[in-house]
Coordinates of C-alpha atoms in Angstrom, one line a residue:
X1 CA 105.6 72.6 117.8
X2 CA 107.9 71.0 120.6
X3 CA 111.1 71.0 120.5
X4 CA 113.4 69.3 123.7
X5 CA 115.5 71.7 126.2
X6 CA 118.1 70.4 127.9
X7 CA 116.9 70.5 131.3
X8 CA 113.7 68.8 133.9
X9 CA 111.9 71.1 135.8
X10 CA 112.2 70.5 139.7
X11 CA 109.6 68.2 140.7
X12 CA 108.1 71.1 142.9
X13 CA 107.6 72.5 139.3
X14 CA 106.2 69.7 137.9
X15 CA 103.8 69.2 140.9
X16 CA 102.2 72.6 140.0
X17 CA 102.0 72.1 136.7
X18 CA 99.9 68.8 137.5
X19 CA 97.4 70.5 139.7
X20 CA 97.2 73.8 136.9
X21 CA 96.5 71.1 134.6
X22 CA 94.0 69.4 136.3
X23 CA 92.3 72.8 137.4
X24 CA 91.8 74.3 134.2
X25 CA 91.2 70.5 132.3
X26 CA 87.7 71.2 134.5
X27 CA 86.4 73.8 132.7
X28 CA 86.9 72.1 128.7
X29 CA 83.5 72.6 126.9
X30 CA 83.3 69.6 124.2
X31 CA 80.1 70.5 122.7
X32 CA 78.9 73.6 120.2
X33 CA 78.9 76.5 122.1
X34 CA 78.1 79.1 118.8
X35 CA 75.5 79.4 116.1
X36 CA 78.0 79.2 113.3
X37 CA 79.1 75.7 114.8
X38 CA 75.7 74.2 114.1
X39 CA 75.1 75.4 110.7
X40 CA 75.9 72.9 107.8
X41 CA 77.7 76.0 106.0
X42 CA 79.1 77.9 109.1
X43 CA 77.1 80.8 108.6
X44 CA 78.2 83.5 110.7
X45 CA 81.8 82.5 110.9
X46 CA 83.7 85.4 109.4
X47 CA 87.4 85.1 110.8
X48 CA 89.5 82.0 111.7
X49 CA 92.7 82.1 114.1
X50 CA 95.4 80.0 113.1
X51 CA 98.8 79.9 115.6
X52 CA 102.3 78.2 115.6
X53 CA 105.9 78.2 117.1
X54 CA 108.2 77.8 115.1
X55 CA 112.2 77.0 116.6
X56 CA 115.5 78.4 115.0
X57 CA 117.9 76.1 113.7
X58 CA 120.4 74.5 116.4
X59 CA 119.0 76.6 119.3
X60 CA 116.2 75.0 121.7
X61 CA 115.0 77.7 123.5
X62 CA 114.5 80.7 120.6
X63 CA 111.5 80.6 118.6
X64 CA 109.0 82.5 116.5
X65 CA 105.6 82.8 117.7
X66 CA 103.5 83.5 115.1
X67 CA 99.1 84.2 115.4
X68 CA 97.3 84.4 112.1
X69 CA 93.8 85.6 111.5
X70 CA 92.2 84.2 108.2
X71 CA 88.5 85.4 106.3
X72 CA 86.2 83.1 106.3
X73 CA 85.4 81.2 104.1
X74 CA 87.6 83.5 101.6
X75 CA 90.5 81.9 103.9
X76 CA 92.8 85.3 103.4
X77 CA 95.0 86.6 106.0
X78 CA 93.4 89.8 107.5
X79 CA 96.2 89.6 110.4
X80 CA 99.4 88.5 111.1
X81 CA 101.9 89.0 114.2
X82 CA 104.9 86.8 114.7
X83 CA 107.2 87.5 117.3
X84 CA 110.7 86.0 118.9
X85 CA 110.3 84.6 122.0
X86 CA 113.0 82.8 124.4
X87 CA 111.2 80.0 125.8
X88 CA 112.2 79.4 129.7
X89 CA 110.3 76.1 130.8
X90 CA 111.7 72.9 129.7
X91 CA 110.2 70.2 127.2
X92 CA 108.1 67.9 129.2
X93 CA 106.1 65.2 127.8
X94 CA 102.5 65.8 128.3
X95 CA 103.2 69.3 129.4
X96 CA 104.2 70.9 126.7
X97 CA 101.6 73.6 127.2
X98 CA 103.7 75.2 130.1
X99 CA 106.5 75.6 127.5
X100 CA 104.2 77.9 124.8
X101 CA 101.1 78.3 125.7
X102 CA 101.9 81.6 127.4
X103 CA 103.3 83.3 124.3
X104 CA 100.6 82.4 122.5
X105 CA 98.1 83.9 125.1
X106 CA 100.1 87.2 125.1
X107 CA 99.6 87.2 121.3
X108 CA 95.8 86.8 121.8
X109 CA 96.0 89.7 124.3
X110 CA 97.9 91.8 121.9
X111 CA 95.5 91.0 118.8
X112 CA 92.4 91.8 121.3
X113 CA 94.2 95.5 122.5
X114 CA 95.1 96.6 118.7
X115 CA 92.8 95.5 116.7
X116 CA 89.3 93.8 118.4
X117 CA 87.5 94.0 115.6
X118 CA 89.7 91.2 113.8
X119 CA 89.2 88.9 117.1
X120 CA 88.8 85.3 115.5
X121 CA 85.8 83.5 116.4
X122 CA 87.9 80.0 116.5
X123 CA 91.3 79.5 116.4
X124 CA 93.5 75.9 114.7
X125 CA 96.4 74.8 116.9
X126 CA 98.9 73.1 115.3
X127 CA 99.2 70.2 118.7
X128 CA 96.5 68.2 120.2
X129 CA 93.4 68.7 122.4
X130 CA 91.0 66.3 124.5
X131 CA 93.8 63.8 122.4
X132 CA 96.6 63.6 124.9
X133 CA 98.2 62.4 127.8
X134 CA 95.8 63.1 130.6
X135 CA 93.1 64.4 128.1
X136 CA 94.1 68.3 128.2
X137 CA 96.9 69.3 125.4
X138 CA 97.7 72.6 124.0
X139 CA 94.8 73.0 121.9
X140 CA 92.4 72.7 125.2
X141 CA 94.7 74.8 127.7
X142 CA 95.3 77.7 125.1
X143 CA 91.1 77.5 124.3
X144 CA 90.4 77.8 127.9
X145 CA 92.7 80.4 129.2
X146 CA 91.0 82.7 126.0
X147 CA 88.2 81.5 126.5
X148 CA 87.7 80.8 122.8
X149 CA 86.7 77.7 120.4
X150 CA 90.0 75.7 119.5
X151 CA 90.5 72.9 117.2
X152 CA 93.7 70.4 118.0
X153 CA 94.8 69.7 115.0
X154 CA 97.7 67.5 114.3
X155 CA 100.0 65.7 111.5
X156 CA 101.5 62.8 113.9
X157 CA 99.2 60.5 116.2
X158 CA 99.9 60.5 119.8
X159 CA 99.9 57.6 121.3
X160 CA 97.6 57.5 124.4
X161 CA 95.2 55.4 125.5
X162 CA 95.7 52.5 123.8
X163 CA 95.8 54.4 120.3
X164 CA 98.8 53.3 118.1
X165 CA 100.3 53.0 114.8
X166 CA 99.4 49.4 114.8
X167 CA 98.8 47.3 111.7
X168 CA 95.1 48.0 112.0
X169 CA 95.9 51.8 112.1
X170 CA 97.7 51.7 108.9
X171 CA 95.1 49.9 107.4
X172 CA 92.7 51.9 108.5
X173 CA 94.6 55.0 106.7
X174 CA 94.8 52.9 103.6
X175 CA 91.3 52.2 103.3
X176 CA 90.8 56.5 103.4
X177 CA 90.3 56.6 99.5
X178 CA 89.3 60.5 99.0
X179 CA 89.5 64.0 100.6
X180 CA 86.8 64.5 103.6
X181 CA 87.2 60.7 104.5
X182 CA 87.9 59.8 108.4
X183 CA 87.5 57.0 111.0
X184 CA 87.4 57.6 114.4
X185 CA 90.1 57.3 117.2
X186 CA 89.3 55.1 119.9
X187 CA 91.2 54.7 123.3
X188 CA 91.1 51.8 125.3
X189 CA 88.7 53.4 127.3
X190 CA 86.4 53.3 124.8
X191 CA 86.3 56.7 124.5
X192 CA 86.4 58.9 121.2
X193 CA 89.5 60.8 121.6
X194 CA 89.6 61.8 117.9
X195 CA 88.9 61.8 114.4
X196 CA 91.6 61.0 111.4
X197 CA 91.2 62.6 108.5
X198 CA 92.3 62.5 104.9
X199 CA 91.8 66.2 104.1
X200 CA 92.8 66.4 100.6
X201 CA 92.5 63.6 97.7
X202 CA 96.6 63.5 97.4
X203 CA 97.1 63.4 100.6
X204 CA 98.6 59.5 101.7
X205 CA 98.8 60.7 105.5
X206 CA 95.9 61.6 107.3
X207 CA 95.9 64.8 110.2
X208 CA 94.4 64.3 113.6
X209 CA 91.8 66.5 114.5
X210 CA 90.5 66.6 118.2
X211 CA 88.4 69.0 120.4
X212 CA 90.0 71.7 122.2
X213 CA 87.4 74.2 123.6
X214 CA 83.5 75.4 123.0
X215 CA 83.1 73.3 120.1
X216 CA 82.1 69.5 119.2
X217 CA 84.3 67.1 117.5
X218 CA 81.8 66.5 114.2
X219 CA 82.3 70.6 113.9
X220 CA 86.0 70.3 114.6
X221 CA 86.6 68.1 112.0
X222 CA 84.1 69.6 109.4
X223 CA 85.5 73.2 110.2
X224 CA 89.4 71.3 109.3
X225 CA 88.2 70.1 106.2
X226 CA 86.7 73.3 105.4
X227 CA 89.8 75.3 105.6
X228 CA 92.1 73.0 103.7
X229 CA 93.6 73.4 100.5
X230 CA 96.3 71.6 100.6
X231 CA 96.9 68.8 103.3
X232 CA 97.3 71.2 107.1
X233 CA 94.3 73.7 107.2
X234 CA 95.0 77.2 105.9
X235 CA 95.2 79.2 109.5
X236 CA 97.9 76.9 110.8
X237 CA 99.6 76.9 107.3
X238 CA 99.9 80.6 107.0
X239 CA 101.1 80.7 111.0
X240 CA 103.7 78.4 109.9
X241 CA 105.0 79.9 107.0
X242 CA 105.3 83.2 108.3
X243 CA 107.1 82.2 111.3
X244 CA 109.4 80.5 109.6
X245 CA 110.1 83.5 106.9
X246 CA 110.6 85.8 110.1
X247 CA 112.8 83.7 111.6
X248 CA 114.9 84.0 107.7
X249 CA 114.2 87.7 107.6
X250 CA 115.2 88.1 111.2
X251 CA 118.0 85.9 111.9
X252 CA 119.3 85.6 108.0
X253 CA 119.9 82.5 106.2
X254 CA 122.2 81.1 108.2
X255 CA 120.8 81.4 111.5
X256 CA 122.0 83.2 115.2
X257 CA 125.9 83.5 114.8
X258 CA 127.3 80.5 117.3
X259 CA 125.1 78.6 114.5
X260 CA 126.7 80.0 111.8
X261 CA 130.0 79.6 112.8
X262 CA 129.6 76.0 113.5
X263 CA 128.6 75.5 110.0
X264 CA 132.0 77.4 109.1
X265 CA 133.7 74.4 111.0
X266 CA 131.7 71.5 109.8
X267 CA 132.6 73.2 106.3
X268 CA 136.0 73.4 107.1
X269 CA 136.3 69.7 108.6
X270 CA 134.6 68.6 105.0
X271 CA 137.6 70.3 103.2
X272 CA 139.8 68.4 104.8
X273 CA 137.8 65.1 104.6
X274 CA 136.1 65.5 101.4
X275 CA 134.5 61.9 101.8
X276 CA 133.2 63.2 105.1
X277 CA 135.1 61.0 107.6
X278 CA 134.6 63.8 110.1
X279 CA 132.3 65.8 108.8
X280 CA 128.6 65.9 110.0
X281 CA 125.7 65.4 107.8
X282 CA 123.8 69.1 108.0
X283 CA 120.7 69.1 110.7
X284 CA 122.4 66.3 112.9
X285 CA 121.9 68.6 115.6
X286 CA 118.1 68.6 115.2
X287 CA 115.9 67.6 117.9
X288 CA 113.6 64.5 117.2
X289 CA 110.8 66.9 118.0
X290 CA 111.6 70.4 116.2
X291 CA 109.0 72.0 113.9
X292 CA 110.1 70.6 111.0
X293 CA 108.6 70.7 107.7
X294 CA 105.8 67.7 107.6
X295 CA 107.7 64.9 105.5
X296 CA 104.2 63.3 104.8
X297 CA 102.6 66.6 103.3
X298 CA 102.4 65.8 99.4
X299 CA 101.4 69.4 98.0
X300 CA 104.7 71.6 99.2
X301 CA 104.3 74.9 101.0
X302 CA 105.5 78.2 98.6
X303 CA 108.8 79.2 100.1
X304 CA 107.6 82.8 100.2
X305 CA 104.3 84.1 102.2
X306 CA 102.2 85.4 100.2
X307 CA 100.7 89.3 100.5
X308 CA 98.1 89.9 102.5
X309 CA 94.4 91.3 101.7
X310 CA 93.5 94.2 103.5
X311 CA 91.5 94.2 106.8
X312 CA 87.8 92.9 107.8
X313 CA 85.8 95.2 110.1
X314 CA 83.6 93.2 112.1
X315 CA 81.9 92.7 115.3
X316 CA 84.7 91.8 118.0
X317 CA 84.6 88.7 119.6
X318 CA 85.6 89.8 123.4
X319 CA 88.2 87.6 125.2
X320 CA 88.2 86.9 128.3
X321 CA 91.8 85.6 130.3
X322 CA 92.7 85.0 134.3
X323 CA 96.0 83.5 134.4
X324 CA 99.2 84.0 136.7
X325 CA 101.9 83.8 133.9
X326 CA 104.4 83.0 136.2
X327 CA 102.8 79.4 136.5
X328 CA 104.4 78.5 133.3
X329 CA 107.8 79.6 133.5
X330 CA 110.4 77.1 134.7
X331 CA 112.6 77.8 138.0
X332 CA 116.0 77.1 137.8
X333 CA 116.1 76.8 141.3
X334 CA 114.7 73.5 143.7

């Protein structure tokens, strides 16, 4: 979901972020808080959240924000919002909640005002959860600010606590021979930060699954599995693929216009050098860390969303949210 701005928050900025952190990281419920959770079939869960962010090509700061609301166990969207955003805080590592979390929240809050009744009862966040830096990543901070279950649930592993993509990792991976396998993911601390999971039989690269909020990790991972069909869980799937075809119905093709007029010069400049001495490969300008389409998932995404099926009327699950919003937006000034 990251992707890097150009600019470090003051450390005054930082400072707060640390003790926000810290605060809400107190109140993370790692065990089954709902009925559903605890049934071998999830009985009783009827609709899964799925959410995403989703950056514009060559710009580091607009992005699509998209919340998803699937049937369960149908797994068809019932829901959909994505909206563009400018995002004002800075990429920090291990704080990358300040940078989206709050968009995401205001989705929430627009999803509980217009339609309750198609509250989710969980959402999938396409990030981390107890799995991170100081043990609190977006998964856990958007989980506890609506006060719902969350699942972390990501394609790359994040390397903390000792965790790496050693030798014994890979094998590890190798040895995952069919869909539903896993092995745990344990810090140095000894801790179980993590499971990794090979969520579909063609799959070669496993996802990362970790607790966020109100739920326990054996029902976090059995809840990923269950919404799989192809390799990323269907919620976060559909949150990505819409985003990504608002961001093409919104912007066009080509992108905002500075974008498109740079590709006019690189296009230009490869006229003129046809074997590319000063032309630029396209998507040089790419971040490391955009949203990019997962390189390890086997079984492609259909460039088109697909329709959606009609509504669900069901009991609302009531959200409850206490937060100053203007904790998580960058100051330009010291």
């Amino acid at each position: 979901m990251a992707r890097e701005g150009a600019e470090r928050p003051p450390e005054e900025t930082l400072s707060l972020w640390k003790r926000e952190q810290a605060r809400l990281k107190a109140r993370v419920v790692d065990w089954d808080t709902e009925a559903w959770q605890r049934d071998p079939d999830f009985s009783g869960l009827q609709r899964v959240g799925g959410v995403d962010v989703s950056f514009v090509e060559g710009d580091s700061v607009s992005a699509c924000v998209s919340l998803v609301v699937l049937s369960y166990p149908e797994l068809e969207v019932v829901y959909e919002e994505c909206r563009m955003v400018t995002l004002t805080a800075p990429y920090v590592s291990g704080f990358l909640a300040f940078r989206e979390v709050p968009f995401l929240v205001e989705a929430v809050q627009r999803l509980q005002e217009k339609e309750p009744d198609l509250m989710p009862q969980v959402l999938l966040v396409d990030g981390n959860g107890v799995l991170h830096h100081q043990g609190f990543g977006v998964a856990c901070h958007l989980g506890v600010l609506t006060d719902l279950p969350s699942v972390g649930v990501a394609k790359k592993l994040l390397q903390v606590d000792g965790l790496e993509k050693s030798d014994l990792h890979k094998e590890k991976i190798r040895l995952l021979r069919a869909g539903e396998d896993t092995f745990p993911l344990v810090g140095g601390s000894g801790v179980v930060l993590g499971m990794a999971l090979k969520s579909h039989d063609h799959s070669t690269n496993p996802l990362y699954v970790s607790v966020g909020h109100r739920i326990s990790l054996e029902a976090a991972v059995r809840l990923t599995r269950a919404c799989c069909r192809f390799r990323t869980p269907e919620p976060v799937r559909q949150a990505d693929i819409r985003s990504r075809e608002y961001i093409r119905r919104t912007l066009g093709s080509h992108g905002p216009p500075a974008l498109r007029q740079e590709r006019i010069q690189k296009a230009q400049r490869s006229e003129a050098c046809p074997r590319g001495g000063l032309g630029e490969p396209e998507g040089e300008d790419r971040s490391p860390q955009d949203h990019s389409p997962d390189p390890g998932a086997e079984l492609d995404e259909p460039s088109e969303a697909p329709r959606d099926s009609g509504n669900l009327k069901n009991r609302a699950v009531m959200m409850s949210v206490s937060t100053d919003q203007s904790l998580y937006r960058a100051k330009n000034t010291p």
